[in-house]
Short mmCIF file of C-alpha atoms and ligand atoms in Angstrom, two decimals:
data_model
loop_
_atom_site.label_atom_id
_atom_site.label_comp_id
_atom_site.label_asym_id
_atom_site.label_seq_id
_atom_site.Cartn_x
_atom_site.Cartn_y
_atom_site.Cartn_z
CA UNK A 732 23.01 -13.70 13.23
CA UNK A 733 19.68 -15.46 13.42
CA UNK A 734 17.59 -16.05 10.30
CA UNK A 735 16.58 -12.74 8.21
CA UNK A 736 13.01 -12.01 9.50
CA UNK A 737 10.39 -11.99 6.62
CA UNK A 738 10.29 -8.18 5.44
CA UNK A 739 14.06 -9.11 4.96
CA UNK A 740 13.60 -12.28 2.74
CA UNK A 741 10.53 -11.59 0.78
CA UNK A 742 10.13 -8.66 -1.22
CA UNK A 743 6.90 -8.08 -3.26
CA UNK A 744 8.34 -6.58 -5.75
CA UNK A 745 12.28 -7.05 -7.21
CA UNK A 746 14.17 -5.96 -10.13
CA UNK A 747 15.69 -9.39 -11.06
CA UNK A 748 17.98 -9.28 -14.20
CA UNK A 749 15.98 -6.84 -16.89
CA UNK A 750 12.43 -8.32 -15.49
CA UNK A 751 10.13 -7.16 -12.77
CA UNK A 752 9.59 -9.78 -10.37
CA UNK A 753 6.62 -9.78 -7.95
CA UNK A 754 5.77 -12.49 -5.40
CA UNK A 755 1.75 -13.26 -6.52
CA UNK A 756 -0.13 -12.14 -3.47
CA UNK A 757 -3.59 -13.74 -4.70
CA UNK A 758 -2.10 -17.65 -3.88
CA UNK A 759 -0.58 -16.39 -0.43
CA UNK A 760 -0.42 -17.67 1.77
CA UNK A 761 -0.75 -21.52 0.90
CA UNK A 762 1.60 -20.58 -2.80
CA UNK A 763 4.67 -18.89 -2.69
CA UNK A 764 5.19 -17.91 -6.44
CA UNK A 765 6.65 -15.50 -8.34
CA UNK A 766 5.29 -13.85 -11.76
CA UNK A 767 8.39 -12.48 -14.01
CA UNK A 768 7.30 -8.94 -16.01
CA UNK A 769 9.33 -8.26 -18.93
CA UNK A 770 7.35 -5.67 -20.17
CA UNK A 771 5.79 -2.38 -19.56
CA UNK A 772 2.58 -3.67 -20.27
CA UNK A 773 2.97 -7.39 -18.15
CA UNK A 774 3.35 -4.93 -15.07
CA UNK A 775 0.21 -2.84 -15.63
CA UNK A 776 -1.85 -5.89 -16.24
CA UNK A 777 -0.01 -7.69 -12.80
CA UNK A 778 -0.96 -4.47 -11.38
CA UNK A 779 -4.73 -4.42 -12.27
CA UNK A 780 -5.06 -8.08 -11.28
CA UNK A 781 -3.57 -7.43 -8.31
CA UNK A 782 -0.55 -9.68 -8.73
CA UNK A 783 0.32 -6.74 -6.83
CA UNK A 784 -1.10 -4.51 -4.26
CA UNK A 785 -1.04 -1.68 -1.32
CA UNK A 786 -0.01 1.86 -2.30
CA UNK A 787 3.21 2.54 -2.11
CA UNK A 788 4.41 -0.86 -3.62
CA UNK A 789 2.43 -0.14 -6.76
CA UNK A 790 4.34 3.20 -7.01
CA UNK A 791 7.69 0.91 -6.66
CA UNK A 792 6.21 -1.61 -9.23
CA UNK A 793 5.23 1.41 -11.42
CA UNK A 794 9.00 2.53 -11.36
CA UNK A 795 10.37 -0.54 -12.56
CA UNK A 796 7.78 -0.68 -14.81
CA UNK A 797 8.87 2.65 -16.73
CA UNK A 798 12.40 0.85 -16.23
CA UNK A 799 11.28 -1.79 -18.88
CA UNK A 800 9.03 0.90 -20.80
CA UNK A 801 12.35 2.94 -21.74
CA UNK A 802 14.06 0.42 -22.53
CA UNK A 803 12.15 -1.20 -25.21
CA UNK A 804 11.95 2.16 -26.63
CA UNK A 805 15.42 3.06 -26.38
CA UNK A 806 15.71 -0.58 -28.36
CA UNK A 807 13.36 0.00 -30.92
CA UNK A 808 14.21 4.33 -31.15
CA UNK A 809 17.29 5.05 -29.75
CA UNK A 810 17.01 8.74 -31.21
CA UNK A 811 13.49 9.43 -30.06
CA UNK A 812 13.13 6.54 -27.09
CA UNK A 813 11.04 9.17 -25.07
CA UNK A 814 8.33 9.45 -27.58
CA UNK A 815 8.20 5.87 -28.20
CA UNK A 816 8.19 5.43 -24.26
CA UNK A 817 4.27 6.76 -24.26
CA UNK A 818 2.43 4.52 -24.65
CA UNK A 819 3.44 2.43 -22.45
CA UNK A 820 3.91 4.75 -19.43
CA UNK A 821 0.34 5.79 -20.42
CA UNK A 822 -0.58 2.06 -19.88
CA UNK A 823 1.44 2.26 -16.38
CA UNK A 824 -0.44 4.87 -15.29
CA UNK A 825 -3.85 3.53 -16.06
CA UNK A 826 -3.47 0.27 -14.19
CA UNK A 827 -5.36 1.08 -11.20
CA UNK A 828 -6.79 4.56 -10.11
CA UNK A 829 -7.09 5.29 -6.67
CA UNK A 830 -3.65 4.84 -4.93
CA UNK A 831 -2.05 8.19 -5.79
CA UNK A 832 1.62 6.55 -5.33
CA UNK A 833 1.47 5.29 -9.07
CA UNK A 834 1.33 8.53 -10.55
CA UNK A 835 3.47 9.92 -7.74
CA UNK A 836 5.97 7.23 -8.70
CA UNK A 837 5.61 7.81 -12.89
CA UNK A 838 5.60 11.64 -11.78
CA UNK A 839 9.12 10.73 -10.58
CA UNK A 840 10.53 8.83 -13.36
CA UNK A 841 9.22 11.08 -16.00
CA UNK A 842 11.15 14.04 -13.91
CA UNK A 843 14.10 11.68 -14.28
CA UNK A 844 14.01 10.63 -17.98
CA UNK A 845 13.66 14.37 -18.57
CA UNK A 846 17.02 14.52 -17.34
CA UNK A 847 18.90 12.51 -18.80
CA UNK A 848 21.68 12.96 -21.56
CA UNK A 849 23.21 11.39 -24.73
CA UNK A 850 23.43 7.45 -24.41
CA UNK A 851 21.11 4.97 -23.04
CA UNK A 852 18.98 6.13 -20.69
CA UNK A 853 18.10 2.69 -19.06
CA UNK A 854 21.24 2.99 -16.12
CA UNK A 855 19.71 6.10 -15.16
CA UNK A 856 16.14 5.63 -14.95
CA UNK A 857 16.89 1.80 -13.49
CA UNK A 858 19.25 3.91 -10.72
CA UNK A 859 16.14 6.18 -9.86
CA UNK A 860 13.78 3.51 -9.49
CA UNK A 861 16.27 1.48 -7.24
CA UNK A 862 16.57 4.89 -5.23
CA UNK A 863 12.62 5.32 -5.03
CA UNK A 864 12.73 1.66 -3.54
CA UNK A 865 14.85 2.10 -0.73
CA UNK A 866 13.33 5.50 -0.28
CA UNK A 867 10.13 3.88 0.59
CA UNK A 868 11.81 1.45 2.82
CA UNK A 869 13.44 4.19 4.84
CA UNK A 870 10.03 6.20 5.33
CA UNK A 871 8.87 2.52 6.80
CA UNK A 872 11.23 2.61 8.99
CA UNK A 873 11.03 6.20 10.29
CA UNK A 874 6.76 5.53 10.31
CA UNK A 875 7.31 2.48 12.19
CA UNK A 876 9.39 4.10 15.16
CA UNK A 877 7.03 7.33 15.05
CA UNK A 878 3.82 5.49 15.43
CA UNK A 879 5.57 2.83 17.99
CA UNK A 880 6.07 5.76 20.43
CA UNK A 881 2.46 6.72 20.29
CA UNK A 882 1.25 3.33 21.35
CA UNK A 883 1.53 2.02 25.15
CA UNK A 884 3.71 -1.14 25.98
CA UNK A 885 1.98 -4.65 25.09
CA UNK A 886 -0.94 -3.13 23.25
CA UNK A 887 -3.63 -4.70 21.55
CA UNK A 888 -3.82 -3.49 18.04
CA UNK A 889 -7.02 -3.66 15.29
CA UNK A 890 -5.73 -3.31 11.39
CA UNK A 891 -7.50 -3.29 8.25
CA UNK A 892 -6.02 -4.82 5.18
CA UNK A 893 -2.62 -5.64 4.79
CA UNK A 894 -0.14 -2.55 5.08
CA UNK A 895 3.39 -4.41 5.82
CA UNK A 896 6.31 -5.81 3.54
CA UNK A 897 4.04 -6.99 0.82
CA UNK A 898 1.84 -3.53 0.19
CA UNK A 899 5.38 -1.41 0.57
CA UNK A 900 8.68 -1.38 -0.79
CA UNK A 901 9.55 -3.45 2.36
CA UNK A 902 8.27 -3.21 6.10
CA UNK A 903 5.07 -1.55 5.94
CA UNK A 904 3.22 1.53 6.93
CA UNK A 905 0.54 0.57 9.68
CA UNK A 906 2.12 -2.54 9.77
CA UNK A 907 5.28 -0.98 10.02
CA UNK A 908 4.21 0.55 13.47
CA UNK A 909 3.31 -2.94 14.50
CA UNK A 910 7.12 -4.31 13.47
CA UNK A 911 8.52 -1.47 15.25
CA UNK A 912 6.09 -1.72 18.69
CA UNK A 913 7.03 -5.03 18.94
CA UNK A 914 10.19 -4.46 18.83
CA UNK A 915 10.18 -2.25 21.51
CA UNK A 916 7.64 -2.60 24.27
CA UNK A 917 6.39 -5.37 22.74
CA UNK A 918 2.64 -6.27 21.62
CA UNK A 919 0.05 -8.25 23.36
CA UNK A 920 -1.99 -9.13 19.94
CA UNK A 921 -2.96 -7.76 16.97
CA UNK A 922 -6.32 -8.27 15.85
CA UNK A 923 -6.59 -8.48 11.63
CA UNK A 924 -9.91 -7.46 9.76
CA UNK A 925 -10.28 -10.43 7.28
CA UNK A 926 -10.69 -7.51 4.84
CA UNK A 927 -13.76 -8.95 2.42
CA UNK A 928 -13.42 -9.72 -0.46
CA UNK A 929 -10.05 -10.28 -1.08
CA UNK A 930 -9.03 -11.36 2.73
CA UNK A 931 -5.79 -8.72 2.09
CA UNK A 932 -5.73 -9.25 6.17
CA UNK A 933 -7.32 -12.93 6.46
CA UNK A 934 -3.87 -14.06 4.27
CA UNK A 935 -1.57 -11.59 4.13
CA UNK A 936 -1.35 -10.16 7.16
CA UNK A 937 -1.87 -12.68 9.69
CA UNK A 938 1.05 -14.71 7.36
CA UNK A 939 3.37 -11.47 7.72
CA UNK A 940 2.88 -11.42 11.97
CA UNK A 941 2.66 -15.56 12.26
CA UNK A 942 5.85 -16.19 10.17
CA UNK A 943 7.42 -13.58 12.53
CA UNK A 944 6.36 -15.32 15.48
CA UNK A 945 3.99 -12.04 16.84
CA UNK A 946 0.04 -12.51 17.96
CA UNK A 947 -2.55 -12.28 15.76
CA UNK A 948 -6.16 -12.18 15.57
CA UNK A 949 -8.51 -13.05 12.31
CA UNK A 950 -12.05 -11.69 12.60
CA UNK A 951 -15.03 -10.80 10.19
CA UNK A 952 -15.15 -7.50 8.72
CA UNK A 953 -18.44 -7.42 10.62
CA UNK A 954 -16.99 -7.60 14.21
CA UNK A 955 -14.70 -5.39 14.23
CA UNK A 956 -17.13 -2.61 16.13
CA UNK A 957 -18.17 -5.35 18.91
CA UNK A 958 -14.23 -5.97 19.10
CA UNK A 959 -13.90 -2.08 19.92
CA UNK A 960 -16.84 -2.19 22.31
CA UNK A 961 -15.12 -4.27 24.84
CA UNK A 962 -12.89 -1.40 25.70
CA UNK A 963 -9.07 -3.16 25.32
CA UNK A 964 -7.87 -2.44 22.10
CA UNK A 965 -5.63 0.73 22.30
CA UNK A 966 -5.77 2.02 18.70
CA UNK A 967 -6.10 1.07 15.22
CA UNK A 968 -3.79 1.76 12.74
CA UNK A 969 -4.55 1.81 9.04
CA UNK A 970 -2.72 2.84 5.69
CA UNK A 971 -3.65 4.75 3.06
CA UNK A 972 -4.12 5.28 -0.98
CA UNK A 973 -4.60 8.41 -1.32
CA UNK A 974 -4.67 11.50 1.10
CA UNK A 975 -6.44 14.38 -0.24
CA UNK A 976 -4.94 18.21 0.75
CA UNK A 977 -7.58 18.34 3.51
CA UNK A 978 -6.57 15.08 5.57
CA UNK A 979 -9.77 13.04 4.16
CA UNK A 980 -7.92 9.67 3.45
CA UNK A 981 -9.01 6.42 0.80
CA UNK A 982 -7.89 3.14 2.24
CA UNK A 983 -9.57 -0.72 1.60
CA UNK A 984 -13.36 -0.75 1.66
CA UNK A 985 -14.20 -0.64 5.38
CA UNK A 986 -11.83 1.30 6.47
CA UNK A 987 -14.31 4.44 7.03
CA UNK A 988 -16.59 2.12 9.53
CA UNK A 989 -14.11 1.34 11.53
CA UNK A 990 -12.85 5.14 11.96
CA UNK A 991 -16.51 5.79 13.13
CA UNK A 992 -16.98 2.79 15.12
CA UNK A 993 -13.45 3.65 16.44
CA UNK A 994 -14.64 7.26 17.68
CA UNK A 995 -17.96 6.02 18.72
CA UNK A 996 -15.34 3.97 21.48
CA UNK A 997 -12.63 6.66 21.86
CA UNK A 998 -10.03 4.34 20.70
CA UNK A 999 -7.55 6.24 18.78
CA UNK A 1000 -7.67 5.97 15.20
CA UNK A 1001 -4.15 6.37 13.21
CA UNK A 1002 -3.15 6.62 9.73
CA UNK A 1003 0.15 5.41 8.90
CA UNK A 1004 1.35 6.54 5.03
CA UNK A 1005 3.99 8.19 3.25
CA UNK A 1006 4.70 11.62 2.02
CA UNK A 1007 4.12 10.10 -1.55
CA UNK A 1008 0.21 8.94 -0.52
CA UNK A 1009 -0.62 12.24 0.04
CA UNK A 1010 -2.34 14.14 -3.01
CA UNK A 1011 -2.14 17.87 -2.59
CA UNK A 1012 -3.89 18.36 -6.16
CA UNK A 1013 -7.18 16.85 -4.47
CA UNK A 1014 -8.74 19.15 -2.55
CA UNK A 1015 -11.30 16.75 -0.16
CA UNK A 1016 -12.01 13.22 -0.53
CA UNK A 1017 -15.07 13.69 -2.87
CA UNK A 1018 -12.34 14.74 -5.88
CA UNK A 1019 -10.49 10.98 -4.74
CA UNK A 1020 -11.52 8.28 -8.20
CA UNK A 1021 -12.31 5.35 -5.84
CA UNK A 1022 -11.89 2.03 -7.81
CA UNK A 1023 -14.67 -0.21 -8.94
CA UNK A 1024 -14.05 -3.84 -9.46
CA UNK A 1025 -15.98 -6.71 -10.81
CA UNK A 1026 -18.97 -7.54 -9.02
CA UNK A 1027 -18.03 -11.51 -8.94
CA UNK A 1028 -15.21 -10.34 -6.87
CA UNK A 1029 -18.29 -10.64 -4.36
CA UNK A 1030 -20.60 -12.97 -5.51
CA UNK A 1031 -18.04 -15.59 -5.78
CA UNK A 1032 -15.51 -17.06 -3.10
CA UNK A 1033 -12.30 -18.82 -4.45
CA UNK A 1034 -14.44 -19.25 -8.24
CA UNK A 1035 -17.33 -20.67 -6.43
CA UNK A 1036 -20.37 -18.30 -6.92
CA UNK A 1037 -22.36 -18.01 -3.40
CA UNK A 1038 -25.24 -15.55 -4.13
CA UNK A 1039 -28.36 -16.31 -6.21
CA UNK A 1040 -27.54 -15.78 -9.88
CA UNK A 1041 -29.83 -12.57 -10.92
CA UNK A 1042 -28.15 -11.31 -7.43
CA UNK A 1043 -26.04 -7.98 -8.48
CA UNK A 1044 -23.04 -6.41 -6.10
CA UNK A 1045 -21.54 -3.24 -5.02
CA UNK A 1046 -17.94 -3.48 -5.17
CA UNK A 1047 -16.37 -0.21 -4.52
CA UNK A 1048 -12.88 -1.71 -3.22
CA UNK A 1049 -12.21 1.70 -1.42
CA UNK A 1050 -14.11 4.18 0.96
CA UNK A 1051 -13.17 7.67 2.32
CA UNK A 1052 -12.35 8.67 6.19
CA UNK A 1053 -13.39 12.55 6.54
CA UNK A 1054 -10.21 13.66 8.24
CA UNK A 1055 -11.97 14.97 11.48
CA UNK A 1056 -12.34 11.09 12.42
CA UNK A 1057 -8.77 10.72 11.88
CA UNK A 1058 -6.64 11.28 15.24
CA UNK A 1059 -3.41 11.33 13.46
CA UNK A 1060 -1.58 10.83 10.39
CA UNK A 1061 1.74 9.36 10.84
CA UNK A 1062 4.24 9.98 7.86
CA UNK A 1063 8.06 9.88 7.97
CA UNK A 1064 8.69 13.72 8.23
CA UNK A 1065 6.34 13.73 11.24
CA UNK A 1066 3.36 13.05 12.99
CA UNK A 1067 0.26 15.48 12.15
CA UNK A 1068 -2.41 15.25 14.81
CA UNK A 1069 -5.98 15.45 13.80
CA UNK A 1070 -5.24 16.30 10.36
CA UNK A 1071 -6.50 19.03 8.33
CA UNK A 1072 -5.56 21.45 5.36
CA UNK A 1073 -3.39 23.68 7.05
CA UNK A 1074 -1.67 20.56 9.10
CA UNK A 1075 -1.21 18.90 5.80
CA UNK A 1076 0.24 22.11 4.39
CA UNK A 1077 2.95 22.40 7.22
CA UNK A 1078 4.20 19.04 6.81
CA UNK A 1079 4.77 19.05 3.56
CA UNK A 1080 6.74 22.14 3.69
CA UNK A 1081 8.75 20.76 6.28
CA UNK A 1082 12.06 19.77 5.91
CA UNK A 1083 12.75 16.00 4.53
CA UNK A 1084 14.42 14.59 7.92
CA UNK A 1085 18.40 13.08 7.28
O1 LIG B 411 -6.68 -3.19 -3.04
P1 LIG B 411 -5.36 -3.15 -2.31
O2 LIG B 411 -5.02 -4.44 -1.65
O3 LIG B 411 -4.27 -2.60 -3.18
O4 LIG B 411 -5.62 -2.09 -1.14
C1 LIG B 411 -4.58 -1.85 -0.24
C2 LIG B 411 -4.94 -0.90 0.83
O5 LIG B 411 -6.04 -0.37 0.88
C3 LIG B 411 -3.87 -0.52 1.80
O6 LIG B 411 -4.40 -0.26 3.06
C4 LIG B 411 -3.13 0.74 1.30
O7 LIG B 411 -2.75 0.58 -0.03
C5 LIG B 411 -1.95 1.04 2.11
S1 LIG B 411 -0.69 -0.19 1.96
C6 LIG B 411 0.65 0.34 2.84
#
């Protein structure tokens, strides 16, 4: 057997020993390191700085996260550990608001801990989280070989953000689809949105496809649409945060230009996301919270401030796609095409596959 590939060997996020270990995705990709969580608390602050990030593996982080929160309540009120539990899953919950997996994956444990009998909850609710884990892997997998048979042999694929093993469980959604293409009729490049400001596809994933030895591509947010114009690329795949009842999806700032440039072209436009990122209590996208982060996240690169001083930013770190630009959402019970309410509502009453 040859050497594990990377969504093998690095995990973003680990349950290591009674801590919560994540691999810090702001130093990648020059700085492999790894922050250790110990508390409840440590992972929603890791989670607002974005220690961690992507969807579903802030719903895994979450998990853990409620691991640690029971467990220093079961320490410090063994007869009343779920009361004492609050605050801190309370704190979880608040770390960052637009990814729906979060509460999806609290929504989870709390069903769990509601469960559970006499005795220490913390083998329990640690088994649960473990099982939400490789649950997320799985749908990976089954999104990766869904979307791979949608897409032509040696394709050339656009992306936005970063969507593989770091923003998952393990694999990746969009990402995912990439692994799985290239595994199969192989891939002639993929082309990465640097993904401004945070360069989520500048770093993380043109180091996911180069340290797996496939093709990729950097380019400016900005050039994207004149990439499309040329006529070669044959479809973009994005994830998703949040996917309201009616198909209208949140993903990484940009992502809504490049669905319009993308149907401007006739290049099909894919979303690639999990059961769990879809949000039946939202209606449309205009109930989605979309996150708002500091404006120096813009007017500084790498600590370095580049605008004028009395400059101000927008820095909305999410935008909505209206589902009618969307030409289908991949998930692992199935592939909806052109998405809408009552599409949504089928799938989701479908049966979970075995
Ligand atoms: O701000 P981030 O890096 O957490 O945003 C991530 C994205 O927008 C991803 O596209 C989304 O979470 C899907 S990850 C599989």
């Amino acid at each position: 057997m040859g050497d594990p590939v990377l969504y093998d060997k690095v995990r973003a996020v680990e349950w290591c020993d009674g801590t919560v270990r994540l691999l810090d995705q702001r130093v990648l990709p020059g700085t492999l390191r790894y922050e250790e969580c110990r508390t409840a608390p440590e992972v929603a602050a890791a989670i607002t700085a974005m220690v961690v990030r992507g969807a579903p593996a802030i719903g895994v982080t979450a998990a853990y996260g409620a691991v640690l929160a029971v467990s220093a309540a079961y320490a410090r009120a063994p007869s009343d550990w779920r009361a004492a539990s609050r605050v801190d899953l309370a704190t979880l919950r608040a770390s960052r608001p637009t990814a729906v997996n979060l509460a999806w994956a609290l929504n989870v444990m709390d069903g769990v801990m509601a469960t559970v009998g006499a005795g220490s909850p913390v083998p329990q609710v640690l088994a649960a989280a473990r099982r939400l884990h490789d649950e997320d892997i799985a749908a990976n997998r089954r999104m990766g070989a869904l979307g791979a048979a949608l897409l032509p042999p040696k394709a050339r694929l656009l992306t936005h953000c970063n969507t593989g093993a770091l923003a998952t469980g393990g694999y990746g959604t969009a990402l995912g689809v990439v692994r799985a293409a290239a595994a199969t009729g192989g891939i002639a490049m993929v082309y990465a949105d640097e993904t401004r400001p945070w360069l989520q596809g500048a770093r993380l994933t043109a180091w996911e496809l180069v340290e797996e030895g496939l093709p990729v591509t950097v380019l400016a947010d900005g050039a994207a649409a004149a990439l499309l114009r040329l006529g070669d690329i044959a479809a973009v795949l994005v994830g998703a945060d949040r996917i309201a009842a009616n198909g209208d999806t949140a993903n990484k700032i940009g992502t809504y230009g490049l669905a319009v440039s993308a149907r401007h072209h006739g290049v099909p436009f894919y979303v690639v996301a999990p059961i769990s990122t879809i949000d039946p209590a939202t209606a449309d996208g205009g109930g989605i919270p979309i996150e708002e982060r500091a404006e120096s996240e813009v007017l500084h690169c790498q600590g370095v401030a580049h605008s004028p001083a009395l400059a101000r930013a927008w820095n909305p770190v999410f935008d909505v796609t209206p589902a009618s630009l969307i030409t289908a959402l991949i998930t692992e019970r199935g592939v909806v095409q052109r998405p809408d309410a009552e599409g949504i509502a089928r799938l989701l009453a479908s049966p979970i596959p075995v």
